[in-house]
mmCIF file of C-alpha atoms in Angstrom:
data_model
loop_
_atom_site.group_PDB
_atom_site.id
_atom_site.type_symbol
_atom_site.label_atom_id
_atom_site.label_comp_id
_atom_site.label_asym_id
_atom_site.label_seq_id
_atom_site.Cartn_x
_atom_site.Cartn_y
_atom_site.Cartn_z
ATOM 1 C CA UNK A 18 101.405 -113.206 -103.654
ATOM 2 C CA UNK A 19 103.108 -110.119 -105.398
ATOM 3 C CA UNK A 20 100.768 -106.682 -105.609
ATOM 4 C CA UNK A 21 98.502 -106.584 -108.817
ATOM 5 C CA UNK A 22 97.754 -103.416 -110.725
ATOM 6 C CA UNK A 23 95.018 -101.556 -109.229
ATOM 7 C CA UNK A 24 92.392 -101.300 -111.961
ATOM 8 C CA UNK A 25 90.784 -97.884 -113.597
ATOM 9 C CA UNK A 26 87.393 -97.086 -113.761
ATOM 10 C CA UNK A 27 84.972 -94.679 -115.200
ATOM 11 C CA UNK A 28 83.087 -91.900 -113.324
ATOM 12 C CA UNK A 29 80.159 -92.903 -112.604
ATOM 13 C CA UNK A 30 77.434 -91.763 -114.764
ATOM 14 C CA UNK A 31 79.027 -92.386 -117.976
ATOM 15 C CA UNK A 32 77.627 -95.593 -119.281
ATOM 16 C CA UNK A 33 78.919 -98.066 -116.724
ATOM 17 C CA UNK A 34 77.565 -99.381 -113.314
ATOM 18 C CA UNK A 35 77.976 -97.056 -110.876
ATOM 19 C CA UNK A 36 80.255 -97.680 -107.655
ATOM 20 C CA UNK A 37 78.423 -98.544 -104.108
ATOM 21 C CA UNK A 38 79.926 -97.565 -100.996
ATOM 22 C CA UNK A 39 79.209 -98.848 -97.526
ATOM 23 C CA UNK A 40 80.031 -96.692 -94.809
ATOM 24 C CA UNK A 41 81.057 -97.995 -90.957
ATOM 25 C CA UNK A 42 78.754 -95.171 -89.795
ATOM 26 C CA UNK A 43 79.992 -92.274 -87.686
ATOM 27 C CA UNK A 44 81.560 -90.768 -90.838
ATOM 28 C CA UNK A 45 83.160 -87.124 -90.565
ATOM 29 C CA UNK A 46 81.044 -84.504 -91.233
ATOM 30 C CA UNK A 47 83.121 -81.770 -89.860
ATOM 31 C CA UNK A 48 86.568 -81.534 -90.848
ATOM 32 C CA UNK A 49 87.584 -83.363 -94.132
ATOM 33 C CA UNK A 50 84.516 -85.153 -94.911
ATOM 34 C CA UNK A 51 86.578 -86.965 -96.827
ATOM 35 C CA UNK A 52 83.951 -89.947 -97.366
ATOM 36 C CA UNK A 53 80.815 -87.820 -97.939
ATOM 37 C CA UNK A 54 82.930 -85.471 -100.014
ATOM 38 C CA UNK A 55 84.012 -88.806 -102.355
ATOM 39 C CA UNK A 56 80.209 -89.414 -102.791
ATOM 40 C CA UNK A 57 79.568 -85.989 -103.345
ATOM 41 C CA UNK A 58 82.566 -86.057 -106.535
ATOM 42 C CA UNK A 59 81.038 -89.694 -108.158
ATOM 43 C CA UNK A 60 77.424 -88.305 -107.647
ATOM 44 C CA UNK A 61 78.382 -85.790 -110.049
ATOM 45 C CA UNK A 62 79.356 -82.261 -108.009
ATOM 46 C CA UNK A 63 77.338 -79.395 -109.353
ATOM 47 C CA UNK A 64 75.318 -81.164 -111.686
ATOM 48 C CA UNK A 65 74.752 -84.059 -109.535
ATOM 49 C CA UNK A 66 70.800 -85.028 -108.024
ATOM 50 C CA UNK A 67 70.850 -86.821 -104.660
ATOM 51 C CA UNK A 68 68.419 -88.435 -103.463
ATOM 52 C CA UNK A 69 68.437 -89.279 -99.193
ATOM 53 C CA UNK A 70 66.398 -92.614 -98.085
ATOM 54 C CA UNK A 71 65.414 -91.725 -94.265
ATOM 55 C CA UNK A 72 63.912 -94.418 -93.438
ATOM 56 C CA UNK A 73 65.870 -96.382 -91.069
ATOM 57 C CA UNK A 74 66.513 -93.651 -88.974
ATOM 58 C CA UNK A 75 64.595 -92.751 -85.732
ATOM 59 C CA UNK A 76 65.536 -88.686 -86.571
ATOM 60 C CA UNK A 77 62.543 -88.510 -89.158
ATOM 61 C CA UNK A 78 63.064 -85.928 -91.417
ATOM 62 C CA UNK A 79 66.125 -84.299 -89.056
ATOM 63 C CA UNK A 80 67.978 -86.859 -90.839
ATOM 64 C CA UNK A 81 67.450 -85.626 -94.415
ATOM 65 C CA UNK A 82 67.828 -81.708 -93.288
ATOM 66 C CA UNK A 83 71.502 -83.010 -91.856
ATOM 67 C CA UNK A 84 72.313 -84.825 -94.998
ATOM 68 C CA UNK A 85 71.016 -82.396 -97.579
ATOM 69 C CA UNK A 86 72.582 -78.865 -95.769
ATOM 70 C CA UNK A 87 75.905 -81.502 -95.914
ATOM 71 C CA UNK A 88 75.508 -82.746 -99.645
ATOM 72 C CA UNK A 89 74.872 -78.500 -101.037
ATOM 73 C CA UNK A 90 77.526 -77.586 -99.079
ATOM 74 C CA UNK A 91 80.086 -80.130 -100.817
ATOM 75 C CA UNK A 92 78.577 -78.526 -103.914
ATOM 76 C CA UNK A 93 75.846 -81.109 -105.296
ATOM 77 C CA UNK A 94 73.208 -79.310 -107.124
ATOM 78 C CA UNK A 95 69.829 -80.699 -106.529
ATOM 79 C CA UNK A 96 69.560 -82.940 -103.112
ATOM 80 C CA UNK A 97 66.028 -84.632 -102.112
ATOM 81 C CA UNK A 98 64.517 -86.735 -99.180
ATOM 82 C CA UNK A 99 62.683 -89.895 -99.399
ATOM 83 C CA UNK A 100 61.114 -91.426 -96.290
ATOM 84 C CA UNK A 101 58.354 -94.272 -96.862
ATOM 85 C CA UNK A 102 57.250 -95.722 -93.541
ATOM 86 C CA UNK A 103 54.953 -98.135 -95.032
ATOM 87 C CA UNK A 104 56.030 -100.895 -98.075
ATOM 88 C CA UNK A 105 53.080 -98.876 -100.080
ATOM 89 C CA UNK A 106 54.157 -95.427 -99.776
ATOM 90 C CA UNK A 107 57.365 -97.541 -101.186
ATOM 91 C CA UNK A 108 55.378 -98.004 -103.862
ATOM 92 C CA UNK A 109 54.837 -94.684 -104.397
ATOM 93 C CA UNK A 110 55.676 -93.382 -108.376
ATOM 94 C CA UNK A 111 56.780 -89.793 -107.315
ATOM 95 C CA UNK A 112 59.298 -91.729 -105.208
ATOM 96 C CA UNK A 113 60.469 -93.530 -107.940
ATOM 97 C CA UNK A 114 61.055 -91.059 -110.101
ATOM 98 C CA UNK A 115 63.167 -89.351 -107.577
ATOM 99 C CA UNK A 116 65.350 -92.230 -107.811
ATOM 100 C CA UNK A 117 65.266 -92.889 -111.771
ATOM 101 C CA UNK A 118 66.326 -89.103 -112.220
ATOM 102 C CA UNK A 119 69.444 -89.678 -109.295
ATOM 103 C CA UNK A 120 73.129 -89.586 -110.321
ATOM 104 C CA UNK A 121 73.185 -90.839 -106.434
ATOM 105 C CA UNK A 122 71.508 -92.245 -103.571
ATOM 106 C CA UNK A 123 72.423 -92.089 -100.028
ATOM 107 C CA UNK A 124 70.677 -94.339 -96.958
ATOM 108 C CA UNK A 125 70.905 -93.205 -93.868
ATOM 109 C CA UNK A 126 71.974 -95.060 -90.333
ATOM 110 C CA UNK A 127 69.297 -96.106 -88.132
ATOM 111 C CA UNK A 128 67.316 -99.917 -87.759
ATOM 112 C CA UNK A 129 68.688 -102.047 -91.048
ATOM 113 C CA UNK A 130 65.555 -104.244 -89.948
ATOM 114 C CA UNK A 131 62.934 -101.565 -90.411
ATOM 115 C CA UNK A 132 64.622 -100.134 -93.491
ATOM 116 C CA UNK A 133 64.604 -103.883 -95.731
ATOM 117 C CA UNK A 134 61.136 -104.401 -94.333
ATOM 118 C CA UNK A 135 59.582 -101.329 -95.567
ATOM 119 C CA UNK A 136 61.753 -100.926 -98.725
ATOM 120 C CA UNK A 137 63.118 -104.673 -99.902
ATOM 121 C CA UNK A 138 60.802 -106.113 -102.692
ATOM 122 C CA UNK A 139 59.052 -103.001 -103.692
ATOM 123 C CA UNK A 140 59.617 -100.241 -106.538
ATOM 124 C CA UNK A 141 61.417 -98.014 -104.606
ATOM 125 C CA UNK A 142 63.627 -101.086 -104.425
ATOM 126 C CA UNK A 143 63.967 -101.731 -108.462
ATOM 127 C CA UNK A 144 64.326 -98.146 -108.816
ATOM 128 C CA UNK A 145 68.036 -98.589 -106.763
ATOM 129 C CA UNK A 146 69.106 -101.636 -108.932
ATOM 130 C CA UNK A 147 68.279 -100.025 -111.929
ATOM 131 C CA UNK A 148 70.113 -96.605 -110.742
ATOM 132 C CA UNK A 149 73.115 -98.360 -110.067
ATOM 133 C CA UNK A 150 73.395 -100.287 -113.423
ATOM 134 C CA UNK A 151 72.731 -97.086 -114.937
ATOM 135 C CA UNK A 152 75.566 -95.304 -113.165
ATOM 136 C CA UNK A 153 74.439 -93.509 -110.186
ATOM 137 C CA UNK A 154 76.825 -93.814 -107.042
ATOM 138 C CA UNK A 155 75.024 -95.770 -103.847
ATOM 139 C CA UNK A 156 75.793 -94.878 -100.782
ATOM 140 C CA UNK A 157 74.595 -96.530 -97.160
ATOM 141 C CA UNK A 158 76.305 -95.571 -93.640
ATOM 142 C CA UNK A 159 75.815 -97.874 -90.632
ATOM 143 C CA UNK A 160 72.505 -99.935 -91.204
ATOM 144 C CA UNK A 161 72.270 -98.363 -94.527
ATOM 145 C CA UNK A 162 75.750 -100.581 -95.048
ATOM 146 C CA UNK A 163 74.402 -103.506 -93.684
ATOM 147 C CA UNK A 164 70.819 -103.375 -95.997
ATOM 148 C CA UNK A 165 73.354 -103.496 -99.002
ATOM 149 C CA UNK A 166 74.135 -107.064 -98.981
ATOM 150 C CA UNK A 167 71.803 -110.316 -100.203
ATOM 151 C CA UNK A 168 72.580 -111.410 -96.458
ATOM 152 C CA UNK A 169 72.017 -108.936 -93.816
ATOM 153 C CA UNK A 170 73.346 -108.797 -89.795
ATOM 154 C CA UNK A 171 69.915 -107.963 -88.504
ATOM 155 C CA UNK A 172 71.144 -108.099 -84.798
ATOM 156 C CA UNK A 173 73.931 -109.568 -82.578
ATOM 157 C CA UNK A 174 76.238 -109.850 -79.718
ATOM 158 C CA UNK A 175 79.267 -108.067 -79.608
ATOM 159 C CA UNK A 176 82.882 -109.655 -78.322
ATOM 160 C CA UNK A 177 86.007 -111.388 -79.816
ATOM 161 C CA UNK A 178 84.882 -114.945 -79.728
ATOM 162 C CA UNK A 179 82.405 -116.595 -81.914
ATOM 163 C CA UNK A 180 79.900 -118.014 -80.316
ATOM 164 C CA UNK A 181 76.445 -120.142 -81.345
ATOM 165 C CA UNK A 182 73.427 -117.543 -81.376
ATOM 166 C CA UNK A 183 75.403 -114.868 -81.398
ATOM 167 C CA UNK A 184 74.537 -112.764 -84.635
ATOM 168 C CA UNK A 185 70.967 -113.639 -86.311
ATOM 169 C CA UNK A 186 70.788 -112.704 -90.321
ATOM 170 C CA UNK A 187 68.211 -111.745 -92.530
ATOM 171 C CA UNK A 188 67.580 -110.920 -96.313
ATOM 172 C CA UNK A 189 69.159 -107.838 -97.028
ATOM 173 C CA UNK A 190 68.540 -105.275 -100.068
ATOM 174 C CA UNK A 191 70.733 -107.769 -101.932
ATOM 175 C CA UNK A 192 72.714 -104.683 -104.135
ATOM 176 C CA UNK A 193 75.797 -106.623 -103.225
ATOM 177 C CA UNK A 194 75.927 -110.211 -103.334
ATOM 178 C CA UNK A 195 77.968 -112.918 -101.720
ATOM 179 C CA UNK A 196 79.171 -110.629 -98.612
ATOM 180 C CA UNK A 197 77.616 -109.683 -95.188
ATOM 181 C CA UNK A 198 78.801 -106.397 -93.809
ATOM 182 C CA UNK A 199 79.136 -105.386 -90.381
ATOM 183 C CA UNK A 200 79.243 -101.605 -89.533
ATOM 184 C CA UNK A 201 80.880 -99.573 -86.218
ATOM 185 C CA UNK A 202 83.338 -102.852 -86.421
ATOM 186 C CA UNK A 203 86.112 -101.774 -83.921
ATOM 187 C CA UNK A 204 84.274 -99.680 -82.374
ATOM 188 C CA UNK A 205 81.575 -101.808 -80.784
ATOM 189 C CA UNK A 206 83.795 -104.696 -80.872
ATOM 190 C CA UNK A 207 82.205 -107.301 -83.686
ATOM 191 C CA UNK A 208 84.948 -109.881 -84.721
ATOM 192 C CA UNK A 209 83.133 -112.630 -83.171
ATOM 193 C CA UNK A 210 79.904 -112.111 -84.435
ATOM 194 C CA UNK A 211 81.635 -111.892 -88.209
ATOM 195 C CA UNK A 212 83.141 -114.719 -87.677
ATOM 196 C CA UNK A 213 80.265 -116.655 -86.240
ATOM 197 C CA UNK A 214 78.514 -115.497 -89.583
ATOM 198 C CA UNK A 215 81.428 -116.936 -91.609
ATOM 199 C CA UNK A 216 81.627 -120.601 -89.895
ATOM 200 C CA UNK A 217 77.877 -120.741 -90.103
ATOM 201 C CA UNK A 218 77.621 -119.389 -93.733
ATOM 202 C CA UNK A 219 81.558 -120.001 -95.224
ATOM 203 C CA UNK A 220 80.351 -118.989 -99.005
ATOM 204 C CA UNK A 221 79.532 -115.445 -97.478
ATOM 205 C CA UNK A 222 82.906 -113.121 -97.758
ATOM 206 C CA UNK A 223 82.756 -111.642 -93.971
ATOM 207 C CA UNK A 224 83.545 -107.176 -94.426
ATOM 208 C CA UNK A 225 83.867 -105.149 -90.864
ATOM 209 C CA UNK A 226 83.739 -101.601 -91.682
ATOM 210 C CA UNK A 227 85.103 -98.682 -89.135
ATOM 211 C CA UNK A 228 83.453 -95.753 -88.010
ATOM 212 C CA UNK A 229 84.401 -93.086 -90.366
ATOM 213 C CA UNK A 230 85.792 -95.683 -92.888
ATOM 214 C CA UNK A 231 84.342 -96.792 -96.415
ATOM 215 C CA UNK A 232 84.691 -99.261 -98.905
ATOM 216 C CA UNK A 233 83.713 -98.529 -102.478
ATOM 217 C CA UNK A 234 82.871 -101.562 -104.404
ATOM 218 C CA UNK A 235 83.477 -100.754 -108.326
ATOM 219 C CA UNK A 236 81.802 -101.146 -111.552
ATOM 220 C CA UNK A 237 82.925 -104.619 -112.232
ATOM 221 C CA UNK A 238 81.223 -105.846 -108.594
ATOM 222 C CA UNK A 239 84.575 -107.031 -108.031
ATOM 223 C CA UNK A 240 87.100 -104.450 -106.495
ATOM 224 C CA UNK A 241 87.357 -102.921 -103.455
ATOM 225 C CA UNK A 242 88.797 -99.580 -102.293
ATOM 226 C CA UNK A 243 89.591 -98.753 -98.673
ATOM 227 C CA UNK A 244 88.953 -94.777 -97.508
ATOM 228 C CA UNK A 245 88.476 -93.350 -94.059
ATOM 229 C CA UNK A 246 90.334 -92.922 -91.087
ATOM 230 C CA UNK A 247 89.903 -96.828 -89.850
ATOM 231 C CA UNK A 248 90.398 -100.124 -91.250
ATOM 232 C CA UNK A 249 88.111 -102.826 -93.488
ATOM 233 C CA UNK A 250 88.084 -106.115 -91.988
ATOM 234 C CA UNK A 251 87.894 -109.059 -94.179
ATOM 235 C CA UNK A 252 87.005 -112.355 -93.116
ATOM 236 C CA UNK A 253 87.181 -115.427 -95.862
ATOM 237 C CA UNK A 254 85.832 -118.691 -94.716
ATOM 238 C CA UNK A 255 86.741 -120.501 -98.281
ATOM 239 C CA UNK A 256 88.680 -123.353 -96.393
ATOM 240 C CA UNK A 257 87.393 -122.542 -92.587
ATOM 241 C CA UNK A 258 86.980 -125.674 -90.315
ATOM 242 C CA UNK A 259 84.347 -125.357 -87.960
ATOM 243 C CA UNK A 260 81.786 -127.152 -85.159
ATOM 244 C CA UNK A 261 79.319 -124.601 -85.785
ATOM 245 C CA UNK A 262 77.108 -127.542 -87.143
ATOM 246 C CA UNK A 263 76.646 -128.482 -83.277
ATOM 247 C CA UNK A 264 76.834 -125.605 -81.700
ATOM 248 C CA UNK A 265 73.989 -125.297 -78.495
ATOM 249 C CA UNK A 266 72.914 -122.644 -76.460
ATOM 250 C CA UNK A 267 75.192 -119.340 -76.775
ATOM 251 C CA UNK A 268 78.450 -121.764 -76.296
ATOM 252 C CA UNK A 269 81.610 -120.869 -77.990
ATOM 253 C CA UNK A 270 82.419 -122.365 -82.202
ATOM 254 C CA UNK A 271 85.346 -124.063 -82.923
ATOM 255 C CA UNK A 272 86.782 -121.775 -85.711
ATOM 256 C CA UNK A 273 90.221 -122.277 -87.791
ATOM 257 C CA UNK A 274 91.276 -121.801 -91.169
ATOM 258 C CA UNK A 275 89.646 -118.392 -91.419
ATOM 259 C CA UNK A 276 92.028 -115.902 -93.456
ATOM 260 C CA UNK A 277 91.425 -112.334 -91.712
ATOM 261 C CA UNK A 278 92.318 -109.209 -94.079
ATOM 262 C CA UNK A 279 92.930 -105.681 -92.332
ATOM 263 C CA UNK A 280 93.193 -103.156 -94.958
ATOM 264 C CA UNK A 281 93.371 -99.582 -93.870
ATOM 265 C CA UNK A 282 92.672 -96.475 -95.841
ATOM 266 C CA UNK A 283 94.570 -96.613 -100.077
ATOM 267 C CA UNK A 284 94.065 -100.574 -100.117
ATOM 268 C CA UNK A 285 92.279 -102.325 -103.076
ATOM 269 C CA UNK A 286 91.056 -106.070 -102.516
ATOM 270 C CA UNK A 287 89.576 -108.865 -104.832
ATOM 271 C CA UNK A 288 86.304 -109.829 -103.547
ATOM 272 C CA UNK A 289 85.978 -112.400 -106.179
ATOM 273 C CA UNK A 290 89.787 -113.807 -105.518
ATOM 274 C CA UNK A 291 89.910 -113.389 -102.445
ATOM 275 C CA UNK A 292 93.088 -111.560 -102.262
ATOM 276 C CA UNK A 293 95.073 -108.100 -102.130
ATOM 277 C CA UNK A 294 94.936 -106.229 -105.043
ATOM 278 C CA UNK A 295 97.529 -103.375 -104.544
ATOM 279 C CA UNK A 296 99.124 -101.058 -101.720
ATOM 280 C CA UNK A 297 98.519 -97.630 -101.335
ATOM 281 C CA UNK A 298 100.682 -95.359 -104.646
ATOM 282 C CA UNK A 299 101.584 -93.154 -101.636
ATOM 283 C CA UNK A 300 102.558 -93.107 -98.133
ATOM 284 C CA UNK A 301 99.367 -92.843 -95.659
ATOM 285 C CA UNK A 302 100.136 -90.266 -93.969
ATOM 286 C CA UNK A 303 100.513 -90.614 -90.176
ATOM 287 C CA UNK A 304 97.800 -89.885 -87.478
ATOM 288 C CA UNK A 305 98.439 -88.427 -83.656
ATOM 289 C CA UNK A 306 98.513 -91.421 -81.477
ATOM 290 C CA UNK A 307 95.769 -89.440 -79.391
ATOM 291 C CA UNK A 308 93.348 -89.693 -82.576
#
């Protein structure tokens, strides 16, 4: 299937939805910063108001002192912390203000578990839907990626083959729908846990993110960019064929039919079509073999 046009979209913030990028986790925060510095541009620069949601992580507020001295030194204007540890404090109105008055909102890494439990379902929660359709830019890294999605890998097994009882999902944040993302993909080695996830669930688009790699899902809840240093890893069970239907114990699925997409940094996919959108307008330039 020939290339299609990569589409154009507004900055966030201007009357459209705004963009929400999941992060693979382990993103630079040293050299380029490439990824934080993206957020940093559709959150607005100078005259942008982040706000950082802590509450997966086990750093406590560590986590929002690393993000904010990052976010002010990529030139955002106003950066805050938010860290309920209770579904009331959630609840809490100063808390959603922060939030209502964000051009973006960053989640940190940590437990995806404890971070849907304390936050899914409350205010704090509306207050990130309505942010988004407003046109703030938001942002999750590592279990903050996984919350995203309707469908959410709470915890698995790592290895190449899918097996039965190998990944176990919960409800999610649900800010994307009709994917389930796995973060630190090559890294901790998680192909056979997405595609356990796929053969059990084949209407759910499978995405693998990379340490240090991000895909931005646009405005129209549709396209997907590819930046980092790593690779997005698509797995579409549309016409899979599977025994996962009898799978026992932690045995091994019968799996075929999946159609795997690796797309590494500059590539746009269709998460509706199911299909490449576009190469890169310029050469990716090379890495050292020793990176």
């Amino acid at each position: 299937m020939a290339d299609r046009e990569r589409p154009v979209f507004p900055v966030a913030g201007l009357g459209a939805a705004g963009p929400v990028m999941v992060i693979g986790g382990a993103e630079d925060k040293l050299r380029d910063k490439v990824i934080l510095a993206r957020f940093a541009t559709l959150a607005g620069g100078i005259d942008g108001r982040v706000v950082i949601v802590s509450t997966a992580s086990s750093l406590g507020d560590e986590a929002v002192v690393i993000y904010r001295e990052l976010f002010l030194g990529l030139g955002i204007g106003e950066v805050v912390g938010l860290r309920p540890e209770e579904r009331e404090q959630a609840d809490d109105p100063a808390g959603v203000e922060a939030i209502r008055n964000a051009t973006g909102v960053f989640i940190t890494g940590g437990n995806q578990s404890r971070l849907t439990q304390v936050v899914a379902g409350t205010k704090l929660a509306d207050a990130l839907f309505l942010a988004r359709d407003r046109g703030a830019v938001v942002a999750g890294t590592s279990a903050g990626a996984s919350a995203m999605a309707s469908h959410m890998v709470a915890y698995g097994r790592s290895g190449a083959t899918p097996k039965n009882r190998m990944v176990h999902l919960s409800a999610g944040l649900g800010i994307l729908q009709g994917i389930v993302i796995d973060q630190h993909f090559e890294q901790r080695w998680r192909i056979g846990r997405l595609l356990a996830v796929v053969a059990q669930s084949p209407s759910l688009l499978g995405v693998g993110i990379d340490e240090d790699t991000c895909a931005i899902v646009h405005a129209d809840r549709s396209s997907l960019e590819v930046i980092g240093r790593g690779a997005v890893t698509i797995v579409d069970g549309a016409n899979v064929k599977t025994d996962a239907y009898r799978g026992k114990g932690y045995r091994p699925l019968m799996v075929s039919g999946a159609i795997l997409h690796s797309l590494p940094g500059g590539y746009w996919f269709d998460l509706r079509g199911r299909h490449l959108l576009t190469a890169p307008s310029a050469p990716v330039q090379e890495r050292e073999a020793s990176e």
